[in-house]
GROMACS .gro file of C-alpha atoms in nm:
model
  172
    1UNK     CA    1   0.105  -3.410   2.159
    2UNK     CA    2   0.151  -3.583   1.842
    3UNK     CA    3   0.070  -3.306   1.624
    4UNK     CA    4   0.138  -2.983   1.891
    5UNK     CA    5   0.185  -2.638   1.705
    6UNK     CA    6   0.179  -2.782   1.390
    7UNK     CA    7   0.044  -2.505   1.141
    8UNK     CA    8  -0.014  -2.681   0.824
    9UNK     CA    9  -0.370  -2.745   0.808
   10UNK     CA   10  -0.672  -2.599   0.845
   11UNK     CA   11  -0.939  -2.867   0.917
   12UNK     CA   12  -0.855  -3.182   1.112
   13UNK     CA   13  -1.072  -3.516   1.013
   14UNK     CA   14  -1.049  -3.811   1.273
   15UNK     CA   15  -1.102  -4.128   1.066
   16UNK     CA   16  -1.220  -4.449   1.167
   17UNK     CA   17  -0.865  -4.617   1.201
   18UNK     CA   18  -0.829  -4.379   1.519
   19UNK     CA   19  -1.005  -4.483   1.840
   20UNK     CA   20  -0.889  -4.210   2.070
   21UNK     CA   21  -0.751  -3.846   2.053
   22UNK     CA   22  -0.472  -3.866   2.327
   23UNK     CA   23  -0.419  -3.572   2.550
   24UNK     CA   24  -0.285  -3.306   2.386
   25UNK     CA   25  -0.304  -3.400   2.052
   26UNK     CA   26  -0.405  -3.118   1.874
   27UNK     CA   27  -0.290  -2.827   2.105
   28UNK     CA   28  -0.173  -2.499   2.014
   29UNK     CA   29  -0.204  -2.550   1.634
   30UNK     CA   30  -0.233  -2.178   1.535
   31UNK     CA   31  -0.406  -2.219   1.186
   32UNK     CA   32  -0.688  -2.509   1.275
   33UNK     CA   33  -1.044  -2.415   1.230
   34UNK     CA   34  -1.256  -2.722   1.161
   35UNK     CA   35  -1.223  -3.066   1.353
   36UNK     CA   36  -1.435  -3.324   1.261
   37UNK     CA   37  -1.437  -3.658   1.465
   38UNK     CA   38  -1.517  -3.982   1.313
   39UNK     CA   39  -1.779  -4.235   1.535
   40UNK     CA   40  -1.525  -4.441   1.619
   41UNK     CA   41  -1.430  -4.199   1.879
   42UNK     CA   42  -1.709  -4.193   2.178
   43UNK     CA   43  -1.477  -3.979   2.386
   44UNK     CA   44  -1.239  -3.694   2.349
   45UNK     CA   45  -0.949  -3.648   2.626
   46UNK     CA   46  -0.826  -3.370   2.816
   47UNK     CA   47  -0.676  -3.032   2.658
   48UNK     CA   48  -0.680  -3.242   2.286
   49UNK     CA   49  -0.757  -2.907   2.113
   50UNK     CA   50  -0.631  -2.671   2.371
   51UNK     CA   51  -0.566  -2.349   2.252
   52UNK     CA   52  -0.636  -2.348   1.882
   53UNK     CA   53  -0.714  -2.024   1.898
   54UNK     CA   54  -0.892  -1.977   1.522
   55UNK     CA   55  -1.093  -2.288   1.605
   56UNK     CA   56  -1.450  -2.235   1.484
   57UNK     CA   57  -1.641  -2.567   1.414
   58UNK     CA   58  -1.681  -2.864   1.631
   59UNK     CA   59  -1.820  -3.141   1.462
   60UNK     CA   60  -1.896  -3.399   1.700
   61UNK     CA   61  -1.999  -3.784   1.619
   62UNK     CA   62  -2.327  -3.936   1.748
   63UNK     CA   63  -2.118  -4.188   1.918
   64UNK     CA   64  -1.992  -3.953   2.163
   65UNK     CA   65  -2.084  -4.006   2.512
   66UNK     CA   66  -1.835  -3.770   2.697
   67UNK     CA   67  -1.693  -3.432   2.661
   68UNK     CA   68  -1.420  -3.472   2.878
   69UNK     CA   69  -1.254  -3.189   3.115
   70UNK     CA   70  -1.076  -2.881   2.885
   71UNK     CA   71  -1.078  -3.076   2.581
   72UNK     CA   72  -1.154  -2.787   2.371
   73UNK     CA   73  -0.933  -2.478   2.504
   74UNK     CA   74  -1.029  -2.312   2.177
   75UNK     CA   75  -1.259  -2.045   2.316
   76UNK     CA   76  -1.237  -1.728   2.108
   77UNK     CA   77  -1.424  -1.818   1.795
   78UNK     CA   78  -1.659  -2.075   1.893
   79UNK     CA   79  -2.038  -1.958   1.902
   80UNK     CA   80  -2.255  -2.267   1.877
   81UNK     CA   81  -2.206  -2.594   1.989
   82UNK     CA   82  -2.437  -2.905   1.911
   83UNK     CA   83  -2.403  -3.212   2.123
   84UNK     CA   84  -2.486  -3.532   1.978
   85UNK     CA   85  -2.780  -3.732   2.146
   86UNK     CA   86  -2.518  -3.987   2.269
   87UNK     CA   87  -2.337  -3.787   2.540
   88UNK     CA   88  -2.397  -3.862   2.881
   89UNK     CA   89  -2.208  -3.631   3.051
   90UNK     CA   90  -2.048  -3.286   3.004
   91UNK     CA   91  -1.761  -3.286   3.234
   92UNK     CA   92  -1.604  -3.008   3.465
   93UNK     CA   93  -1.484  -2.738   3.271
   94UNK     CA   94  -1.564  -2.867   2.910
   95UNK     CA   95  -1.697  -2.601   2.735
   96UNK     CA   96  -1.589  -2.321   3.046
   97UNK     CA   97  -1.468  -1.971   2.935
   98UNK     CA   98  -1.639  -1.989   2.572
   99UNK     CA   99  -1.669  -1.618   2.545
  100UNK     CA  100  -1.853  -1.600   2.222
  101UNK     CA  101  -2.057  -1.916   2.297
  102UNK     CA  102  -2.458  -1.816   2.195
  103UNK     CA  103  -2.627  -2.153   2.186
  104UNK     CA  104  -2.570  -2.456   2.311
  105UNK     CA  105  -2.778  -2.739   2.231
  106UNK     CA  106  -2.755  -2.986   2.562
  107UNK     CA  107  -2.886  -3.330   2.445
  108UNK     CA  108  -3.155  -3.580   2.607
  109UNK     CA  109  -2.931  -3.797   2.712
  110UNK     CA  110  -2.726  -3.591   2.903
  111UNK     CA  111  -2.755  -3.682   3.288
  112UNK     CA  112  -2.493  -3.468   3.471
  113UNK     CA  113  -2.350  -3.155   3.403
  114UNK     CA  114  -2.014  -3.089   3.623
  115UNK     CA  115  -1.831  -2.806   3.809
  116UNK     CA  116  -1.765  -2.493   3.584
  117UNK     CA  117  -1.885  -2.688   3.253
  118UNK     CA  118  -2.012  -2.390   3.126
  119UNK     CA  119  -1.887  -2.124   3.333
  120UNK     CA  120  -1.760  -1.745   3.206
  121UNK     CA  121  -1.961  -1.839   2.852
  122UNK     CA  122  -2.006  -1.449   2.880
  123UNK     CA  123  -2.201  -1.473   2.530
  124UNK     CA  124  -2.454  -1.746   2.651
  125UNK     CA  125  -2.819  -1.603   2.660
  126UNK     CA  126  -3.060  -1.893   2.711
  127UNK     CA  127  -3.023  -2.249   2.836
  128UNK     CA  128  -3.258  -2.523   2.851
  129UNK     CA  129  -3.201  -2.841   3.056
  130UNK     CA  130  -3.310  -3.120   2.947
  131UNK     CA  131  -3.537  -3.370   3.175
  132UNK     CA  132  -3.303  -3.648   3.180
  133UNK     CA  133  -3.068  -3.426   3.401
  134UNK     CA  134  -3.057  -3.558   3.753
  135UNK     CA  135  -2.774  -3.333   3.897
  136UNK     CA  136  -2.592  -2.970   3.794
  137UNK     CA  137  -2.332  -2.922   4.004
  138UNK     CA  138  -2.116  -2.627   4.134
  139UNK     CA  139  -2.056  -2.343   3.964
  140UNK     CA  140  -2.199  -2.521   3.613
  141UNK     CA  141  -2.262  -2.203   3.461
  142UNK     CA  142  -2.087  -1.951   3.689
  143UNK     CA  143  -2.048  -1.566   3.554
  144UNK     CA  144  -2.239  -1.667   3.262
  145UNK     CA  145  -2.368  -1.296   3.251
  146UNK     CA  146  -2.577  -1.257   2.956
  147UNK     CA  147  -2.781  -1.523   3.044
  148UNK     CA  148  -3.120  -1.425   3.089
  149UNK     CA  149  -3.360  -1.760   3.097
  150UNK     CA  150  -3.298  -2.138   3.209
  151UNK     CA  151  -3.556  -2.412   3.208
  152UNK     CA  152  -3.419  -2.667   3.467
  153UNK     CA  153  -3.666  -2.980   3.467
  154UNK     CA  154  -3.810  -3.144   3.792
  155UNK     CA  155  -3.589  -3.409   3.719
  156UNK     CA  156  -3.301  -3.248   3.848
  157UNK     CA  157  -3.228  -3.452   4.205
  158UNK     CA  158  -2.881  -3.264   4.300
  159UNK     CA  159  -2.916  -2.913   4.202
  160UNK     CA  160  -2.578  -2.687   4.379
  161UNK     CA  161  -2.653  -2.360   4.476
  162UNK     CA  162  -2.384  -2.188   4.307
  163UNK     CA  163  -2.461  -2.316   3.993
  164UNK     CA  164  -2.544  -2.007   3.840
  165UNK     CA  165  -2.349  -1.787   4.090
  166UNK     CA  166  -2.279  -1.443   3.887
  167UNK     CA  167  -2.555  -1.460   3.656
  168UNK     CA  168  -2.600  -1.111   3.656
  169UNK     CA  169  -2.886  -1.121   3.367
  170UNK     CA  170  -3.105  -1.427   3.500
  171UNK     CA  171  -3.453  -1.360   3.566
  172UNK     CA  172  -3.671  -1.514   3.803
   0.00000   0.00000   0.00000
């Protein structure tokens, strides 16, 4: 929690003499809007950015291959979020309770998506799966309830029926 609460900037750039964002890092820095990560870093940690509450751009590197568990708890302002084509995973909760969340961009090279990685994104209206997901697993995008179309691919070996539990707005 090197830099917790700090309020005296605005936009956060990871350079290449930093190799990982420890947990904590960032959180509950009141004023932070922008963080962009360098490509040194291929993997972000738990609750890094947790509760930056003005937090509005996430600029991810193309050497990221994880989005770990709650490591952005900055859900208020975010409303589109583009994955590099280097992530393999999105991990339980990563992106969960984004209420103003609109698009999200899942890459194809994203195998796995986790428990409740995009749940309560109330804001979240379509979602296409790419075909190199094998497995979406419980509760992925649970009470996402203005979502109103999903492509999932044949590819998709482990599919949990409570993925989309509370989708209110799907369509067959």
């Amino acid at each position: 929690s090197h830099f917790k609460r700090t309020s005296l900037f605005t936009h956060v750039i990871i350079p290449i003499t930093i190799t990982s964002i420890s947990d904590g890092a960032f959180s509950k820095c009141p004023v932070l809007t922008t963080v962009t990560i360098d490509p040194s870093i291929s993997c972000v940690n738990k609750r890094s950015f947790s509760e930056c509450k003005f937090l509005k751009h996430l600029i991810f590197p193309p050497s990221m291959t994880e989005i770990k568990s709650f490591s952005f708890e900055c859900k208020e302002k975010i409303k589109k979020i583009t994955l590099p084509s280097s992530v393999l995973k999105i991990s339980s909760s990563a992106f969960s309770s984004f209420t103003k969340l609109k698009i999200i961009n899942i890459p194809p090279s994203v195998a796995q998506i986790e428990s409740y990685a995009f749940s309560y994104c109330k804001s979240l209206t379509k979602i296409t799966i790419p075909p190199s997901v094998t497995q979406i697993e419980s509760y992925a995008f649970k009470d996402c309830t203005s979502l109103t179309k999903i492509t999932v691919p044949p590819s998709v070996k482990f599919f949990d029926f409570s993925a989309f539990s509370g989708c209110l707005s799907l369509k067959k």
